Tab-separated table of C-alpha atoms and ligand atoms in Angstrom:
chain	number	residue	atom	x	y	z
S	594	MET	CA	90.761	98.907	93.430
S	595	SER	CA	91.092	102.609	94.253
S	596	VAL	CA	93.483	104.468	96.565
S	597	GLU	CA	92.582	108.113	97.099
S	598	PHE	CA	94.204	110.857	99.181
S	599	LYS	CA	92.332	113.939	100.431
S	600	VAL	CA	94.029	116.750	102.348
S	601	LEU	CA	91.950	118.787	104.797
S	602	PRO	CA	93.212	122.164	106.006
S	603	THR	CA	92.812	121.571	109.750
S	604	PRO	CA	92.363	118.702	112.261
S	605	ALA	CA	88.768	119.880	112.740
S	606	ALA	CA	88.067	119.693	108.999
S	607	LEU	CA	89.757	116.284	108.938
S	608	ALA	CA	87.510	115.023	111.729
S	609	ALA	CA	84.384	116.320	109.974
S	610	ALA	CA	85.365	114.667	106.679
S	611	ALA	CA	86.050	111.382	108.485
S	612	ALA	CA	82.708	111.481	110.311
S	613	ASP	CA	80.880	112.212	107.047
S	614	ARG	CA	82.622	109.312	105.326
S	615	ILE	CA	81.698	106.885	108.105
S	616	VAL	CA	78.052	107.997	108.027
S	617	ALA	CA	77.950	107.665	104.216
S	618	VAL	CA	79.539	104.195	104.091
S	619	ALA	CA	77.374	102.925	106.963
S	620	GLY	CA	74.200	104.221	105.334
S	621	ASN	CA	75.123	102.675	102.002
S	622	ALA	CA	75.914	99.282	103.570
S	623	ILE	CA	72.636	99.249	105.497
S	624	ARG	CA	70.645	100.128	102.343
S	625	ARG	CA	72.386	97.399	100.318
S	626	ARG	CA	72.893	94.605	102.869
S	627	GLY	CA	70.688	95.484	105.806
S	628	ARG	CA	73.699	95.851	108.133
S	629	CYS	CA	77.086	97.505	108.440
S	630	LEU	CA	80.215	95.808	109.784
S	631	LEU	CA	82.507	98.542	111.052
S	632	ALA	CA	85.954	98.137	112.628
S	633	LEU	CA	87.086	101.109	114.717
S	634	SER	CA	90.606	102.494	114.802
S	635	GLY	CA	92.778	102.781	117.860
S	636	GLY	CA	95.153	105.555	118.872
S	637	SER	CA	94.316	109.190	119.693
S	638	THR	CA	93.023	110.549	116.347
S	639	PRO	CA	89.561	108.932	116.730
S	640	ARG	CA	89.031	111.229	119.747
S	641	LEU	CA	88.636	114.066	117.192
S	642	VAL	CA	85.959	112.143	115.268
S	643	TYR	CA	83.873	110.364	117.941
S	644	PRO	CA	82.172	113.522	119.292
S	645	LEU	CA	81.000	114.413	115.755
S	646	LEU	CA	79.484	110.945	115.229
S	647	ALA	CA	77.893	110.988	118.678
S	648	SER	CA	76.107	114.309	118.193
S	649	SER	CA	73.570	115.959	115.930
S	650	PRO	CA	73.237	115.952	112.938
S	651	ARG	CA	75.292	112.789	112.281
S	652	VAL	CA	74.062	110.744	115.250
S	653	GLY	CA	70.561	110.825	113.750
S	654	ALA	CA	71.737	109.969	110.241
S	655	VAL	CA	72.531	106.283	110.867
S	656	ASP	CA	70.353	103.366	112.047
S	657	TRP	CA	72.834	102.246	114.719
S	658	SER	CA	70.723	99.126	115.452
S	659	ARG	CA	72.126	97.741	112.151
S	660	LEU	CA	75.784	98.109	113.135
S	661	GLN	CA	78.182	95.368	114.160
S	662	ILE	CA	81.208	97.045	115.761
S	663	PHE	CA	84.672	95.527	116.010
S	664	TRP	CA	88.219	96.877	116.551
S	665	GLY	CA	91.113	96.650	114.105
S	666	ASP	CA	93.522	96.353	117.003
S	667	GLU	CA	93.702	96.599	120.759
S	668	ARG	CA	96.213	96.910	123.583
S	669	ALA	CA	96.481	94.223	126.273
S	670	VAL	CA	94.779	96.310	128.963
S	671	PRO	CA	91.398	96.104	130.741
S	672	PRO	CA	88.464	97.945	129.120
S	673	ASP	CA	88.530	100.764	131.695
S	674	HIS	CA	92.276	101.414	131.283
S	675	PRO	CA	93.214	104.830	129.754
S	676	GLU	CA	95.135	103.037	126.968
S	677	SER	CA	92.134	100.872	125.984
S	678	ASN	CA	90.903	101.590	122.442
S	679	TYR	CA	87.580	100.053	123.483
S	680	GLY	CA	87.368	102.250	126.573
S	681	VAL	CA	87.832	105.451	124.580
S	682	ALA	CA	85.215	104.408	122.025
S	683	ARG	CA	82.774	103.318	124.722
S	684	ALA	CA	82.961	106.655	126.578
S	685	MET	CA	83.143	109.006	123.569
S	686	LEU	CA	80.911	107.194	121.059
S	687	LEU	CA	79.160	103.903	121.827
S	688	ASP	CA	77.348	105.109	124.942
S	689	HIS	CA	75.798	107.895	122.852
S	690	LEU	CA	74.453	105.871	119.912
S	691	PRO	CA	70.673	105.321	120.026
S	692	GLY	CA	69.579	101.772	119.183
S	693	LEU	CA	73.093	100.250	119.209
S	694	ARG	CA	72.673	96.696	120.484
S	695	SER	CA	75.051	95.542	123.227
S	696	ASP	CA	75.503	92.148	121.518
S	697	ALA	CA	76.666	94.017	118.395
S	698	VAL	CA	79.701	95.524	120.156
S	699	HIS	CA	82.631	93.096	119.883
S	700	ARG	CA	85.491	94.248	122.104
S	701	MET	CA	88.850	92.763	121.034
S	702	PRO	CA	90.039	90.664	124.025
S	703	ALA	CA	93.737	91.609	123.867
S	704	ASP	CA	94.066	91.333	127.656
S	705	ALA	CA	92.913	87.700	127.776
S	706	PRO	CA	95.210	85.311	129.710
S	707	ASP	CA	95.696	83.190	126.542
S	708	ARG	CA	95.910	85.881	123.855
S	709	VAL	CA	96.628	83.446	121.011
S	710	ALA	CA	93.450	81.501	121.791
S	711	ALA	CA	91.506	84.750	122.246
S	712	ALA	CA	92.664	85.985	118.835
S	713	ALA	CA	91.479	82.748	117.243
S	714	GLU	CA	88.115	83.058	119.011
S	715	TYR	CA	87.729	86.685	117.803
S	716	GLU	CA	88.442	85.462	114.269
S	717	ARG	CA	85.779	82.744	114.645
S	718	ARG	CA	83.290	85.379	115.814
S	719	ILE	CA	83.972	87.423	112.673
S	720	ARG	CA	83.710	84.360	110.412
S	721	ARG	CA	80.356	83.384	111.988
S	722	LEU	CA	78.924	86.709	110.806
S	723	PHE	CA	79.775	85.705	107.236
S	724	ALA	CA	78.431	82.157	107.358
S	725	GLY	CA	81.359	80.650	105.473
S	726	ASP	CA	81.818	83.474	102.958
S	727	ARG	CA	85.076	85.459	102.980
S	728	PRO	CA	84.739	88.069	105.744
S	729	ARG	CA	84.411	91.510	104.170
S	730	PHE	CA	83.982	94.440	106.533
S	731	ASP	CA	81.968	97.301	105.094
S	732	LEU	CA	84.425	99.742	106.621
S	733	ILE	CA	87.738	99.356	108.422
S	734	TRP	CA	88.901	102.619	110.003
S	735	LEU	CA	92.655	102.847	110.495
S	736	GLY	CA	95.285	105.269	111.713
S	737	MET	CA	99.007	105.329	111.014
S	738	GLY	CA	101.996	105.879	113.290
S	739	PRO	CA	105.114	107.933	112.405
S	740	ASP	CA	106.897	104.624	111.629
S	741	GLY	CA	104.214	103.661	109.118
S	742	HIS	CA	102.532	101.076	111.316
S	743	THR	CA	98.774	100.641	111.068
S	744	ALA	CA	96.448	98.753	113.398
S	745	SER	CA	99.136	96.837	115.325
S	746	LEU	CA	101.035	95.798	112.214
S	747	PHE	CA	104.549	97.133	112.820
S	748	PRO	CA	107.496	97.481	110.409
S	749	GLY	CA	109.481	94.241	110.202
S	750	ALA	CA	106.881	92.226	112.149
S	751	GLY	CA	106.213	88.599	111.176
S	752	SER	CA	102.471	89.344	111.182
S	753	LEU	CA	102.940	91.285	107.921
S	754	ALA	CA	103.598	87.997	106.094
S	755	GLU	CA	100.498	86.260	107.499
S	756	ARG	CA	98.282	84.836	104.745
S	757	GLN	CA	95.756	82.669	106.639
S	758	ARG	CA	94.834	84.070	110.036
S	759	LEU	CA	92.599	87.147	110.184
S	760	VAL	CA	93.435	88.140	113.760
S	761	MET	CA	96.782	87.743	115.509
S	762	THR	CA	98.670	88.785	118.610
S	763	ALA	CA	101.356	91.422	118.120
S	764	THR	CA	104.116	93.202	120.009
S	765	ALA	CA	104.673	96.943	119.691
S	766	PRO	CA	108.253	98.231	119.441
S	767	ALA	CA	109.899	99.594	122.585
S	768	GLY	CA	108.750	103.077	123.498
S	769	MET	CA	105.160	102.583	122.369
S	770	ALA	CA	102.178	102.525	124.716
S	771	VAL	CA	101.490	98.919	125.790
S	772	ALA	CA	103.691	96.307	124.068
S	773	ASP	CA	101.245	93.405	123.985
S	774	ARG	CA	98.591	93.830	121.308
S	775	MET	CA	96.058	92.043	119.120
S	776	THR	CA	95.463	93.035	115.514
S	777	PHE	CA	93.642	92.399	112.261
S	778	THR	CA	95.990	91.033	109.618
S	779	LEU	CA	96.444	92.284	106.043
S	780	PRO	CA	94.275	89.517	104.502
S	781	LEU	CA	91.283	90.733	106.557
S	782	ILE	CA	92.030	94.433	106.052
S	783	ASN	CA	92.539	94.069	102.291
S	784	ALA	CA	89.314	92.067	101.921
S	785	ALA	CA	87.286	95.039	103.203
S	786	ARG	CA	84.816	96.799	100.904
S	787	SER	CA	86.373	100.064	102.076
S	788	VAL	CA	89.204	101.241	104.287
S	789	LEU	CA	89.398	104.741	105.759
S	790	PHE	CA	92.726	106.125	106.995
S	791	VAL	CA	92.496	109.219	109.191
S	792	VAL	CA	95.944	110.700	109.783
S	793	ALA	CA	96.953	113.963	111.463
S	794	GLY	CA	100.248	115.579	112.439
S	795	HIS	CA	103.527	116.493	110.819
S	796	ASP	CA	105.291	113.555	112.522
S	797	LYS	CA	103.464	111.348	109.997
S	798	ALA	CA	104.620	113.330	106.899
S	799	THR	CA	107.646	111.176	106.035
S	800	ALA	CA	105.642	107.946	106.151
S	801	ILE	CA	102.813	109.568	104.190
S	802	ARG	CA	105.280	110.553	101.438
S	803	SER	CA	106.353	106.908	101.156
S	804	VAL	CA	102.757	105.658	100.999
S	805	ARG	CA	101.680	108.328	98.494
S	806	ALA	CA	104.646	107.300	96.291
S	807	GLY	CA	103.083	103.840	96.134
S	808	SER	CA	105.767	102.174	98.254
S	809	ARG	CA	104.796	98.981	100.058
S	810	GLU	CA	107.827	99.256	102.340
S	811	LEU	CA	105.739	100.366	105.312
S	812	PRO	CA	102.822	98.359	106.760
S	813	ALA	CA	100.292	101.108	105.947
S	814	GLY	CA	101.549	101.067	102.340
S	815	ARG	CA	100.461	97.450	102.023
S	816	VAL	CA	96.809	98.265	102.592
S	817	ARG	CA	94.982	97.867	99.293
S	818	ALA	CA	91.278	97.299	99.772
S	819	ARG	CA	88.608	97.710	97.065
S	820	SER	CA	88.358	101.373	98.111
S	821	THR	CA	91.062	102.932	100.280
S	822	LEU	CA	90.579	106.569	101.250
S	823	TRP	CA	93.293	108.508	103.040
S	824	LEU	CA	92.107	111.618	104.859
S	825	LEU	CA	95.067	113.747	105.918
S	826	ASP	CA	95.429	117.060	107.623
S	827	GLY	CA	97.809	119.587	106.093
S	828	ALA	CA	100.606	118.730	108.549
S	829	ALA	CA	100.508	114.995	107.731
S	830	ALA	CA	100.437	115.837	104.030
S	831	GLY	CA	103.520	117.975	104.526
S	832	ALA	CA	101.615	121.027	103.318
S	833	THR	CA	101.938	122.925	106.630
S	834	GLN	CA	104.447	122.839	109.507
W	2379	6PG	C1	96.802	101.793	118.289
W	2379	6PG	C2	96.440	101.990	116.874
W	2379	6PG	C3	97.526	102.543	115.994
W	2379	6PG	C4	97.183	103.999	115.758
W	2379	6PG	C5	98.410	104.759	115.275
W	2379	6PG	C6	98.117	106.245	115.158
W	2379	6PG	O1	96.083	101.085	118.987
W	2379	6PG	O2	97.795	102.395	118.704
W	2379	6PG	O3	95.460	101.396	116.325
W	2379	6PG	O4	97.660	101.877	114.792
W	2379	6PG	O5	96.148	104.120	114.824
W	2379	6PG	O6	99.442	104.551	116.188
W	2379	6PG	O7	97.877	106.712	116.437
W	2379	6PG	P1	97.473	108.241	116.718
W	2379	6PG	O8	96.113	108.421	116.174
W	2379	6PG	O9	97.505	108.348	118.193
W	2379	6PG	O10	98.493	109.113	116.034
């Protein structure tokens, strides 16, 4: 099990390093297993990375017809809502990927009328792709909030203690965009072959210090997959103001 931190000088360099990592892991998974199961991150940081994946040279470096795309978390809004993680990915990435199959894009149904049932159905969909084996994503892409939350796993939330379910409903603390959420749980995240954190901004520096010190106090500090790579910009690493 490896946890690695890399600091990039600027948000642009961070985005390029993240895009390169995604292309490399996807290519490796396709060579080894004929497919790549990728879970996309939510939040605003992916907006820096999507255009790099959706354009040359990287867009031509992956056989997108071999991808199965999921989300690590989602807000309870319709797909065309500005706060939809799916909506952002659709517009900035998915619509630009040659060969990506529509049945390989698995939007997380956080806005379903019965969200508990929808979470269970999303879990069943993931399990079906593993035919009874333990679900292991090739890559789970995550962000982190200033409070140390990741996906929609928030400090002090009951979902952090979950040991069985792979997908759950969640509630964001007051003040965050869209309270009602759906999220991967730690058992699914920590079963991944690799996890990629992409974190920018000095408002994340305090939480990053805690995680880099090895503390498991914060939700993001509890992520320990086979390979966990943290890509930080200088501000998040506390190197620049
Ligand atoms: C979400 C996320 C969340 C996000 C962090 C960082 O849907 O809000 O998945 O975990 O990754 O809040 O968000 P930023 O990238 O906007 O800083």
